[in-house]
Each structure stands twice: as structure tokens, then as C-alpha cells.
Short mmCIF file of C-alpha atoms and ligand atoms in Angstrom, two decimals:
data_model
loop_
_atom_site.label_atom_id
_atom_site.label_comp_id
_atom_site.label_asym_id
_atom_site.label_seq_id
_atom_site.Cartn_x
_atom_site.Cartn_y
_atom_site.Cartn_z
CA UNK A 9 0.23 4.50 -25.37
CA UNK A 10 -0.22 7.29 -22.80
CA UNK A 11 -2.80 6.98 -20.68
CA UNK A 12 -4.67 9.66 -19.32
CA UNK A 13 -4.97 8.88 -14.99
CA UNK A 14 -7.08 9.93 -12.16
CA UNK A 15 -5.23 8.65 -9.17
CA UNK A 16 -6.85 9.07 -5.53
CA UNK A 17 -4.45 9.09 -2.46
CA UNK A 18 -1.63 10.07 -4.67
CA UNK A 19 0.01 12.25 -2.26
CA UNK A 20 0.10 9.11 0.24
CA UNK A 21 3.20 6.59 0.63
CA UNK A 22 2.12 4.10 -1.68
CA UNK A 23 0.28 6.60 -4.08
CA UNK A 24 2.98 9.08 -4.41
CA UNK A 25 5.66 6.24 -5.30
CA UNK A 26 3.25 4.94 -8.23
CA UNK A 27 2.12 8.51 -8.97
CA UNK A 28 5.97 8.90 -10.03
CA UNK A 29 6.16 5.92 -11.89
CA UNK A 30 3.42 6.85 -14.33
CA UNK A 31 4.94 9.84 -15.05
CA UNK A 32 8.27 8.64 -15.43
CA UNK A 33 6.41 6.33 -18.13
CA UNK A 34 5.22 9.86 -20.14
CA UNK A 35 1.26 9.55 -18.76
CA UNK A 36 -0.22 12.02 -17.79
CA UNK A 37 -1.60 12.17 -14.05
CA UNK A 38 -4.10 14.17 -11.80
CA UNK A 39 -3.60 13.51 -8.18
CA UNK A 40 -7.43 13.59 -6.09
CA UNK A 41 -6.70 13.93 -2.28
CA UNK A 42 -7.50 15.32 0.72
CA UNK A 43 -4.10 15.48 2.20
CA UNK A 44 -5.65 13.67 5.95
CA UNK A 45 -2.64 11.65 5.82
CA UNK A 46 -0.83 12.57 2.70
CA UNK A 47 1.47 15.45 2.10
CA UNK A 48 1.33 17.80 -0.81
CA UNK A 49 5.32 17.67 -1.01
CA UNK A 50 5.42 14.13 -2.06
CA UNK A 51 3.58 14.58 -4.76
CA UNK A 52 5.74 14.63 -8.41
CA UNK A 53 5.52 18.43 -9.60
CA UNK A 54 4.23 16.61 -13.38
CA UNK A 55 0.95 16.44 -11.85
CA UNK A 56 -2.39 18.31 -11.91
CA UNK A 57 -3.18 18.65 -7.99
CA UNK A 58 -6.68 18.31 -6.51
CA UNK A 59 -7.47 19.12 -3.26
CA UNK A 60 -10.30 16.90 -2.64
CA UNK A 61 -12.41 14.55 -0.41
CA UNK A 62 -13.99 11.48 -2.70
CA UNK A 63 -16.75 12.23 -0.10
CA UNK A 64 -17.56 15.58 -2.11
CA UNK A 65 -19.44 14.29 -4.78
CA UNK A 66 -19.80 17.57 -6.72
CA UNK A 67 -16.31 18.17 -6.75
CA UNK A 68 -15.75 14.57 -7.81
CA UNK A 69 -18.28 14.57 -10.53
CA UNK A 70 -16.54 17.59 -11.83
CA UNK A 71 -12.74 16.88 -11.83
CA UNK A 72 -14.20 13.42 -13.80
CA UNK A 73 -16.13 15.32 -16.80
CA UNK A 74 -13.68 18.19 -16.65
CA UNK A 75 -10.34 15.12 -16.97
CA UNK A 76 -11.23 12.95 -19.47
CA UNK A 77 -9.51 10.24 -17.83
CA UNK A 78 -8.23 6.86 -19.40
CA UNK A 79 -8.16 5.03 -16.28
CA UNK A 80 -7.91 5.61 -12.74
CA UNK A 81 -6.05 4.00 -9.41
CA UNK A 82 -7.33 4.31 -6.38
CA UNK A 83 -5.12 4.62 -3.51
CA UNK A 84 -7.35 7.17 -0.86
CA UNK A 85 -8.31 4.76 2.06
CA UNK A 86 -8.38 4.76 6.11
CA UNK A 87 -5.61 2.21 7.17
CA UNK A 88 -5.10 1.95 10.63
CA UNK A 89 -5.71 -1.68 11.69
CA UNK A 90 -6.97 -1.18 15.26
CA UNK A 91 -8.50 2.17 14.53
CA UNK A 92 -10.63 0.21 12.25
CA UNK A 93 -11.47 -2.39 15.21
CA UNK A 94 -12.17 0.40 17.65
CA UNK A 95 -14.81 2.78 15.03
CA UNK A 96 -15.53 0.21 11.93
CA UNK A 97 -18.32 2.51 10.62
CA UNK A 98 -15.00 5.34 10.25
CA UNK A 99 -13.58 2.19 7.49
CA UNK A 100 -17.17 1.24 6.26
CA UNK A 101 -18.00 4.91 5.38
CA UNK A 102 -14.72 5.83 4.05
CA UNK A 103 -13.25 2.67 2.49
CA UNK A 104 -16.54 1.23 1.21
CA UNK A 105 -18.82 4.06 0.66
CA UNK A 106 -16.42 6.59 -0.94
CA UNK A 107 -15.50 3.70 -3.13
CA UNK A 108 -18.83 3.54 -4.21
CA UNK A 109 -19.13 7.29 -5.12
CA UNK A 110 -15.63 6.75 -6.89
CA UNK A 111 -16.97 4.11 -9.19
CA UNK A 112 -20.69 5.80 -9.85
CA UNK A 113 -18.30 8.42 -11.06
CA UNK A 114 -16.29 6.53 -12.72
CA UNK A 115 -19.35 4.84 -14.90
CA UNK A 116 -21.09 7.78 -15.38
CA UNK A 117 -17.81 9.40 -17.02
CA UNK A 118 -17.14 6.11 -19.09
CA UNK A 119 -13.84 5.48 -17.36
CA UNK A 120 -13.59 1.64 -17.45
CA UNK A 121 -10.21 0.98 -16.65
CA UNK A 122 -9.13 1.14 -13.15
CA UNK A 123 -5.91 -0.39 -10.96
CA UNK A 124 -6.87 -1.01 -7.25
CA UNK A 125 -4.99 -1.07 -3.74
CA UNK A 126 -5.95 -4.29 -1.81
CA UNK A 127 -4.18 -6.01 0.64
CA UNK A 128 -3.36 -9.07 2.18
CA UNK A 129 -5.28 -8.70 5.28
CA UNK A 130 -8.21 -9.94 2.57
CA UNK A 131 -6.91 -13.45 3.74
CA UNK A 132 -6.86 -13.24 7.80
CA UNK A 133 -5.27 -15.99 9.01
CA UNK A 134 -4.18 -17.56 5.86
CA UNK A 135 -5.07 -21.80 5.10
CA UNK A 136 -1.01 -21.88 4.36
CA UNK A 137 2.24 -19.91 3.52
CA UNK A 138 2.93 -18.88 1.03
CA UNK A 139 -0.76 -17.47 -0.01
CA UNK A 140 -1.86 -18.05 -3.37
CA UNK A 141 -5.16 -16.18 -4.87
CA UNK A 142 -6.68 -19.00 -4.68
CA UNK A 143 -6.91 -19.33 -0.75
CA UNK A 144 -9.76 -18.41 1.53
CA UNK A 145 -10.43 -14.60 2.33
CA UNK A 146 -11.40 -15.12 6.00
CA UNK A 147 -10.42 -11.19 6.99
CA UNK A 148 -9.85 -10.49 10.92
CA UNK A 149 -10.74 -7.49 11.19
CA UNK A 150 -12.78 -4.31 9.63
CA UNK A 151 -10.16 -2.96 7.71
CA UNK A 152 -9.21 -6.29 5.65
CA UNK A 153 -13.50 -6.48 5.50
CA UNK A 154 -14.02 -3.15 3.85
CA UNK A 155 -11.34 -4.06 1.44
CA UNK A 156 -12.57 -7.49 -0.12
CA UNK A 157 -16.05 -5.75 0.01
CA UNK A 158 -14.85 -3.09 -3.02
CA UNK A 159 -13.16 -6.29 -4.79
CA UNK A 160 -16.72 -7.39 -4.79
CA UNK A 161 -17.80 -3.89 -6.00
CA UNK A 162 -15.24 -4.13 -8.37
CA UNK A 163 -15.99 -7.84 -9.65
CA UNK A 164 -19.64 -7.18 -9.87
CA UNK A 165 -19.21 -3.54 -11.64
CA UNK A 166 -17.09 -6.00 -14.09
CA UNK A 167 -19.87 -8.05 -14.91
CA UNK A 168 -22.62 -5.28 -14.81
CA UNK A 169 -21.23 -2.04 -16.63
CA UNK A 170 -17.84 -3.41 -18.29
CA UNK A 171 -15.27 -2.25 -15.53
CA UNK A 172 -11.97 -3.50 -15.87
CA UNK A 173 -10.08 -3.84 -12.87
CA UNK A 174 -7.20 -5.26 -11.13
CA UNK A 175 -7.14 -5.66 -7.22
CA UNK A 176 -3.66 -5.65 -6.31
CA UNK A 177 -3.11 -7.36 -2.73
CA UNK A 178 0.28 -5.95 -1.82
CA UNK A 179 1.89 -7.58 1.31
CA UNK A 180 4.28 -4.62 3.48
CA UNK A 181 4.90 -1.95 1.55
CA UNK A 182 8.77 -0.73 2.62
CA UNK A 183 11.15 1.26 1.44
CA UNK A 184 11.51 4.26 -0.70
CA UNK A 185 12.35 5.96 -3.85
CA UNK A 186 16.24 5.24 -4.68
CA UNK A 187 17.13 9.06 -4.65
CA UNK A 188 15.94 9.63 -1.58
CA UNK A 189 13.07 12.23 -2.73
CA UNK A 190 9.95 10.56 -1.66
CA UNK A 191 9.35 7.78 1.57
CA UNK A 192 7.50 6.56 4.52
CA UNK A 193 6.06 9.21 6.59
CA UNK A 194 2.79 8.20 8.65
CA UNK A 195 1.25 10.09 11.41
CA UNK A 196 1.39 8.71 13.83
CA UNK A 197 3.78 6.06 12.80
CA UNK A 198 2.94 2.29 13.00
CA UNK A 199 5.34 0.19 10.91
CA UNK A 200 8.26 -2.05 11.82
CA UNK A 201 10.86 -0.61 9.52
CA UNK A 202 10.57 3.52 10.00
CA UNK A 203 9.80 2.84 14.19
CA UNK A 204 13.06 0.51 13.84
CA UNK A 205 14.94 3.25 11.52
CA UNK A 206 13.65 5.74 14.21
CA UNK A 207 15.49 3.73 17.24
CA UNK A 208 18.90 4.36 14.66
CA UNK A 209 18.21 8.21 14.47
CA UNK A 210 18.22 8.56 18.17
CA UNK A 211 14.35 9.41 17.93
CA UNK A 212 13.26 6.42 20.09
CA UNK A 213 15.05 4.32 22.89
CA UNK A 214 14.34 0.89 21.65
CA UNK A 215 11.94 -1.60 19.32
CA UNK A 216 9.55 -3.51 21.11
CA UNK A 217 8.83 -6.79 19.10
CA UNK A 218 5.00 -7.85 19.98
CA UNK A 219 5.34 -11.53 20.29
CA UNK A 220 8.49 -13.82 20.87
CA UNK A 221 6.48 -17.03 21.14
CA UNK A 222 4.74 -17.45 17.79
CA UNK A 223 5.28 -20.81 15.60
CA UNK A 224 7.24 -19.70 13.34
CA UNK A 225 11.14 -20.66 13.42
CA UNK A 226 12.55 -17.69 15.61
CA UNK A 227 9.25 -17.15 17.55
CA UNK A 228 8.79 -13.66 15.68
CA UNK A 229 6.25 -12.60 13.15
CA UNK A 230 7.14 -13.00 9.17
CA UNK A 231 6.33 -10.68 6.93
CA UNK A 232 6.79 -10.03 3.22
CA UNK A 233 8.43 -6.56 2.72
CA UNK A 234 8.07 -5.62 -0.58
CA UNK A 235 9.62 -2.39 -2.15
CA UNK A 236 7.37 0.38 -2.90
CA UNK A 237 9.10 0.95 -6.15
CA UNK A 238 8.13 -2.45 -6.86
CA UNK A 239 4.51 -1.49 -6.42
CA UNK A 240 5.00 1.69 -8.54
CA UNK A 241 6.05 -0.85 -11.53
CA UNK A 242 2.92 -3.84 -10.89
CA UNK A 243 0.39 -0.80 -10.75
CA UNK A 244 1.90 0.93 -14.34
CA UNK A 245 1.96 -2.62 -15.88
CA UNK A 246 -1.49 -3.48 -14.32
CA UNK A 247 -2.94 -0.11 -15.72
CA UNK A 248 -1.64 -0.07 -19.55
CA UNK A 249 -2.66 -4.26 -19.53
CA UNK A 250 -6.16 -3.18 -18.06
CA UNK A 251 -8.81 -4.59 -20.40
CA UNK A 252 -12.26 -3.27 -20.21
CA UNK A 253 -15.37 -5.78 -18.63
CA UNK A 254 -12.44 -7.93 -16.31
CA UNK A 255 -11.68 -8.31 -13.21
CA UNK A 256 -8.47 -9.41 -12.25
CA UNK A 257 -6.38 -9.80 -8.54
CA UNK A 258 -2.80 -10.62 -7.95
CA UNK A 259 -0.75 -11.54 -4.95
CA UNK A 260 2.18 -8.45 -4.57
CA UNK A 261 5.14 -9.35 -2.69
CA UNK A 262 8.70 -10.74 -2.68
CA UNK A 263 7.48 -14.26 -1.72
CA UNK A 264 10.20 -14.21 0.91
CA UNK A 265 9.21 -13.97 4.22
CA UNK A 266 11.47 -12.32 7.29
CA UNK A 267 10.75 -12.28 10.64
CA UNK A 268 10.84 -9.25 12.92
CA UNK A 269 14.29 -10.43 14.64
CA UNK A 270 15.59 -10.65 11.10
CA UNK A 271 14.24 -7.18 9.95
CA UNK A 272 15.93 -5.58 12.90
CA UNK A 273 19.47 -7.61 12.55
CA UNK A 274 19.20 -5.88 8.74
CA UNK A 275 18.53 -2.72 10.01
CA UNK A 276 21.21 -2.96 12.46
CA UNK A 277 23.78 -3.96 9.26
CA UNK A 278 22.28 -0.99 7.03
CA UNK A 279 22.69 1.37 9.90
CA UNK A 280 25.58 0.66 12.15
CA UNK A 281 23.14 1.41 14.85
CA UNK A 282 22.94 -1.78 17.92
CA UNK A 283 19.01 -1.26 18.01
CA UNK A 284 18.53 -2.36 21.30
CA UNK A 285 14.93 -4.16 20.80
CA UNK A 286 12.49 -4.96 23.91
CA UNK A 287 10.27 -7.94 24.10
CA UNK A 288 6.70 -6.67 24.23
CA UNK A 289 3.28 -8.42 24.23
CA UNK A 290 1.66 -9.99 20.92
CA UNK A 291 -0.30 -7.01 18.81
CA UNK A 292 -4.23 -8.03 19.01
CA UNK A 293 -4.76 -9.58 15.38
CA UNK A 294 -0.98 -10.34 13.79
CA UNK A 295 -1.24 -13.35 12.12
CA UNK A 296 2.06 -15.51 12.51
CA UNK A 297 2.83 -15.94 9.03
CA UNK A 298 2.02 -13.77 5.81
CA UNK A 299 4.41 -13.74 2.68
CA UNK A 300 3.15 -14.10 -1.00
CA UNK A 301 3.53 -16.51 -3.69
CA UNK A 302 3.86 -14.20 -6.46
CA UNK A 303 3.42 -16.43 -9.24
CA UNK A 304 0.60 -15.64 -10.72
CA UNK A 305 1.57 -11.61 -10.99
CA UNK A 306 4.93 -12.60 -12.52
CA UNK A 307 3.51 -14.94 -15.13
CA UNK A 308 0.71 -12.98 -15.80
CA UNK A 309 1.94 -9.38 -15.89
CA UNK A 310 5.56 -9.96 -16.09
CA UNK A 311 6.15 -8.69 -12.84
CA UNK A 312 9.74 -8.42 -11.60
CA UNK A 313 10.49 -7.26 -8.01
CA UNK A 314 13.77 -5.00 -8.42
CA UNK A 315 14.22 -5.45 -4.42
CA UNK A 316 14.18 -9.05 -3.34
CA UNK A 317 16.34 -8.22 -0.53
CA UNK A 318 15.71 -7.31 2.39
CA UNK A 319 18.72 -5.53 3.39
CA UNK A 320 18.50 -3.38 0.09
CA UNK A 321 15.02 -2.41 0.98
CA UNK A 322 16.17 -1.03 4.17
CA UNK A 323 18.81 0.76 2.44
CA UNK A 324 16.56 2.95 0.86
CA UNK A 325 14.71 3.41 4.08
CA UNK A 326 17.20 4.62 5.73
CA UNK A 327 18.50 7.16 2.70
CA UNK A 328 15.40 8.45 3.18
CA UNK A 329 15.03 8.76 7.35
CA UNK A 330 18.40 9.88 7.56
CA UNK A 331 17.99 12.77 5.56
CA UNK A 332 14.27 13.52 5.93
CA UNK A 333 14.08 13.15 9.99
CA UNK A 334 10.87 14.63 10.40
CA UNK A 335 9.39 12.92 7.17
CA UNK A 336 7.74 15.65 5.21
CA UNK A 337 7.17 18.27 7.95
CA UNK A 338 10.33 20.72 7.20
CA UNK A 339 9.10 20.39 3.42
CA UNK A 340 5.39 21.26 4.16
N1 UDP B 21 5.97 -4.99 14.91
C1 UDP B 21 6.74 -5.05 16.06
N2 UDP B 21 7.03 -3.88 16.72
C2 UDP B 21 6.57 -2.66 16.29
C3 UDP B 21 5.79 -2.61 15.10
C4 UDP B 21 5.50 -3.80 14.44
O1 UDP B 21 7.16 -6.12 16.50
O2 UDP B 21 6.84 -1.64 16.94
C5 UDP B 21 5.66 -6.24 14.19
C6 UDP B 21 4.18 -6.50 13.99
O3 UDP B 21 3.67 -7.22 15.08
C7 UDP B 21 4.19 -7.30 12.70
C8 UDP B 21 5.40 -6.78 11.93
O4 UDP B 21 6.20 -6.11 12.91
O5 UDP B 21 4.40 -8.67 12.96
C9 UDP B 21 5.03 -5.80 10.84
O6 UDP B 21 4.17 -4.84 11.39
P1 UDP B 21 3.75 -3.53 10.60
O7 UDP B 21 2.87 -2.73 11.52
O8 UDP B 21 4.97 -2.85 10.05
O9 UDP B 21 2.93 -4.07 9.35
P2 UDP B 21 1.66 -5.08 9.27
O10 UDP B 21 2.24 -6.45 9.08
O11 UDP B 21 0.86 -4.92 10.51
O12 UDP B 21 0.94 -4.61 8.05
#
């Protein structure tokens, strides 16, 4: 079966990963984004290319009737944690309300089959580790709030106008494709693994770990770093399962969690690299403890993560630093 796909934010780090996936599965993609915080270079060459804002409804409206589309994923989102703290209305208009335009567009085209990028943060401060589905969503802060609101969108479009959809609630993304051709590049960049990977490339003195006295066993925050060719395979499965008039959500990650000492001790194996690291104050709104029990997406879809391991995630990370220093920018 070869779906037909309108994917928005496929030229980001998550997107373009997943954006490669489907074609390397034979269907047949068009890629909506704005390029804000994308980059037209990771985006696979099998693609039809849209420069476009989901904001610019016309434009929207007519890449939909002109497409034809199967199904869509939507990727395009604002995801700056303590941006979205500092101007909420920023996350509100561009998470929630662009969503909304997507998926009036999306009826009035009859696409009813859509795969969509949640996170974790939907859970705040989980009850317990690992976090099962079935857990309160008590979100901390705006950005995990506009998120859960377009599951409701999504659950309620289900039950009104026969959407089917699938919230995926990934954990960290990390890592990148395995020949080196597509990675992490964020501007400016936030993340553990490429700041860390950035201390081995001589591009930064030290890592500064926010918080050494947490309760967990080391006293460092744990994570669940889950591959981003990983995602690329739960969204393709998620998409060709997709039924029409259900909505579905799944749990995404490794359901192992490491802490940020161990992250940087792996990066320090991967790399050769001593990574001196600098105890820094807690980051306003880390919880302690997030990693995923992925049960429900392996029973359900079949999921298999092809990176369980930590240190082979980082591998791939650092094929891709290494080579592409400046991320994207010599490519652009
Ligand atoms: N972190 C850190 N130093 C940094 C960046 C991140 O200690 O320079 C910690 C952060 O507090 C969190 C973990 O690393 O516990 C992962 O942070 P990241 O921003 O990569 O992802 P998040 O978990 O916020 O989605």
C-alpha cells in the first residue's frame, strides 16, 4: 500500500528523519514548512517541497486540494520549553491554532488519516516511572499544555468527523541517521547530547549539568533517549495501521532511563574526548525522572527500538557532529 503524505515540519530533526523513512518505504511525500527552524538540506530529494507557513491558510487550502493526500503527519511546532514559559500566546497561536487550521483542512479535503508528534511533557511531573498512557497528564508548562490540547482536538475530531489519529508521545529524541546524512541541528542549541558532542569538537569549554541533588540514584536527571530512526519506524507503522474515526496514543521511548552523568561518561567512551562537565544550577521545570514504558506501542504496533543503547545512539551523534560541525549551515 503506498500512501500518499502531507507531512508538516518535515525539514525539522524529527520530521526530516521520518520524512526519509516513508520514502524509503516507496510512499510518496510532500514536505509543508516554513524553514523557521528547519533546513531545506535535510530534507530527502524524493520529496515535493513546500515552502509554507500552516498560518497561510490559502496556501494550505491549496497544496491540500491540489495533493490528494492519504494521510498526513504533523511535525511543524514551536518547541522551546522556556520560550514557551516566557510568551505562551507564541505556543498557543502556533501549536494550537495552526493545528486547528491544519485539521479544518484536513476535513474539508477528506484526509482522515493522520500520525501526530506529542510528547512526554503531556505528563509533568509524572505519578511514577516508568509512565504508562494511562497516568495523569498534569503538564508544567505551556508547551506540554498546547500539546495535550491538539490530542483533545484530535480525540474529539475522532468522534465528530471520523479522524483517525495517533498521538505519538516520544520521550528525547537523539541521534541520527546511520550514514551520517541527516542529524541534530537546532538554533540555538538546547539538548544534552549535541551541547555535550559540542564540548568533544572543541566548540565549547565544558557541560554544565543543571542539578546534582535530585532523587534519583546519582543525583542527576534521567531521561529516555530514544533514536530518531526509531521514531522514523513508529510514525511509518503508525501511519499505514491508521484506521479512520480512532484515536489512538502511545508512549515512544527505550524504557531505559540514563542520567545526565551517565550520558556524558558515554559520550566520553564514543568520543575519546575527557568532557570536562561543570555543576550548574537545576533548569526551572526538569522533572527528576522521565523514561517510558513502551509496552503498549510494542504490543500494539509491533514497535521495535533498533537503538536500545545508549552508547550506540551517541555513536551516530557523533558521526554526524564530527563531520557536519556547523550542522546544516555549510550545506545551506
Ligand atoms: N541538561 C544539562 N545540561 C545541559 C542541557 C541539558 O544538564 O546543558 C539536562 C537537562 O536538565 C535534562 C537533560 O539534560 O535533565 C536533558 O535535557 P534536554 O534539554 O536535552 O532535553 P529535555 O529532557 O529537556 O527534553
Amino acid at each position: 500500500m503506498q500512501l500518499k503524505v502531507f507531512v508538516t515540519g518535515g525539514a525539522g530533526y524529527v520530521g526530516s528523519h521520518c520524512v526519509r523513512g516513508l520514502c524509503d518505504a516507496g510512499h510518496e511525500v510532500t514536505v509543508y514548512d516554513n524553514l523557521s527552524a528547519g533546513y531545506r538540506a535535510a530534507v530527502d530529494h524524493r520529496t515535493t517541497f513546500v515552502l509554507g507557513d500552516l498560518a497561510d491558510r490559502p496556501r494550505l487550502d491549496a497544496t491540500l486540494a491540489e495533493g490528494k493526500f492519504d494521510a498526513a503527519m504533523h511535525f511543524a511546532a514551536h518547541i522551546d520549553v522556556n520560550e514557551s514559559v516566557r510568551d505562551p500566546l507564541k505556543y498557543y497561536r502556533n501549536n494550537v491554532g495552526n493545528t486547528v487550521s491544519l485539521l479544518e483542512s484536513l476535513r474539508d479535503h477528506g484526509v482522515k488519516r493522520m500520525v501526530f508528534s506529542s510528547t512526554c511533557a503531556t505528563y509533568g511531573v509524572p505519578d511514577a516511572v516508568p509512565i504508562t498512557e494511562d497516568m495523569s497528564k498534569n503538564p508544567i508548562n505551556p508547551y506540554g499544555r498546547t500539546k495535550l490540547a491538539i490530542e483533545w482536538a484530535l480525540e474529539d475530531s475522532a468522534g465528530a468527523w471520523g479522524l483517525g489519529a495517533t498521538a505519538l508521545r516520544y520521550f528525547n529524541a537523539s541521534g541520527a541517521a546511520a550514514d551520517g546524512s541527516i542529524g541534530e541541528a537546532h538554533k540555538p542549541e538546547s539538548h544534552l547530547i549535541p551541547l555535550t558532542l559540542q564540548v568533544a569538537l572543541g566548540q565549547r569549554e565544558d557541560i554544565k549539568i543543571f542539578g546534582l541533588d535530585y532523587p534519583t540514584p546519582d543525583g542527576t536527571c534521567v531521561r529516555d533517549y530514544v533514536h530518531v530512526e526509531d521514531l522514523a519506524s513508529v510514525h511509518r507503522i503508525a501511519i499505514e495501521s491508521q484506521e479512520e474515526g480512532r484515536f489512538r496514543f502511545y508512549n515512544v521511548g527505550t524504557g531505559l532511563g540514563v542520567s545526565v552523568k551517565q550520558l556524558i561518561e558515554a559520550v566520553r567512551e564514543v568520543t575519546g574526548h575527557d568532557i570536562p562537565a561543570e555543576p550548574a544550577p537545576r533548569r526551572a521545570g526538569d522533572p527528576p525522572e522521565l523514561y517510558a514504558d513502551p509496552t503498549k506501542v510494542m504490543s500494539e504496533l509491533g514497535w521495535q527500538p533498533k537503538y536500545p543503547d545508549i552508547r550506540k545512539t551517541v555513536e551516530t551523534a557523533w558521526n554526524w557532529h564530527r563531520t557536519h560541525p556547523n550542522g546544516y549551515d555549510a550545506a545551506e
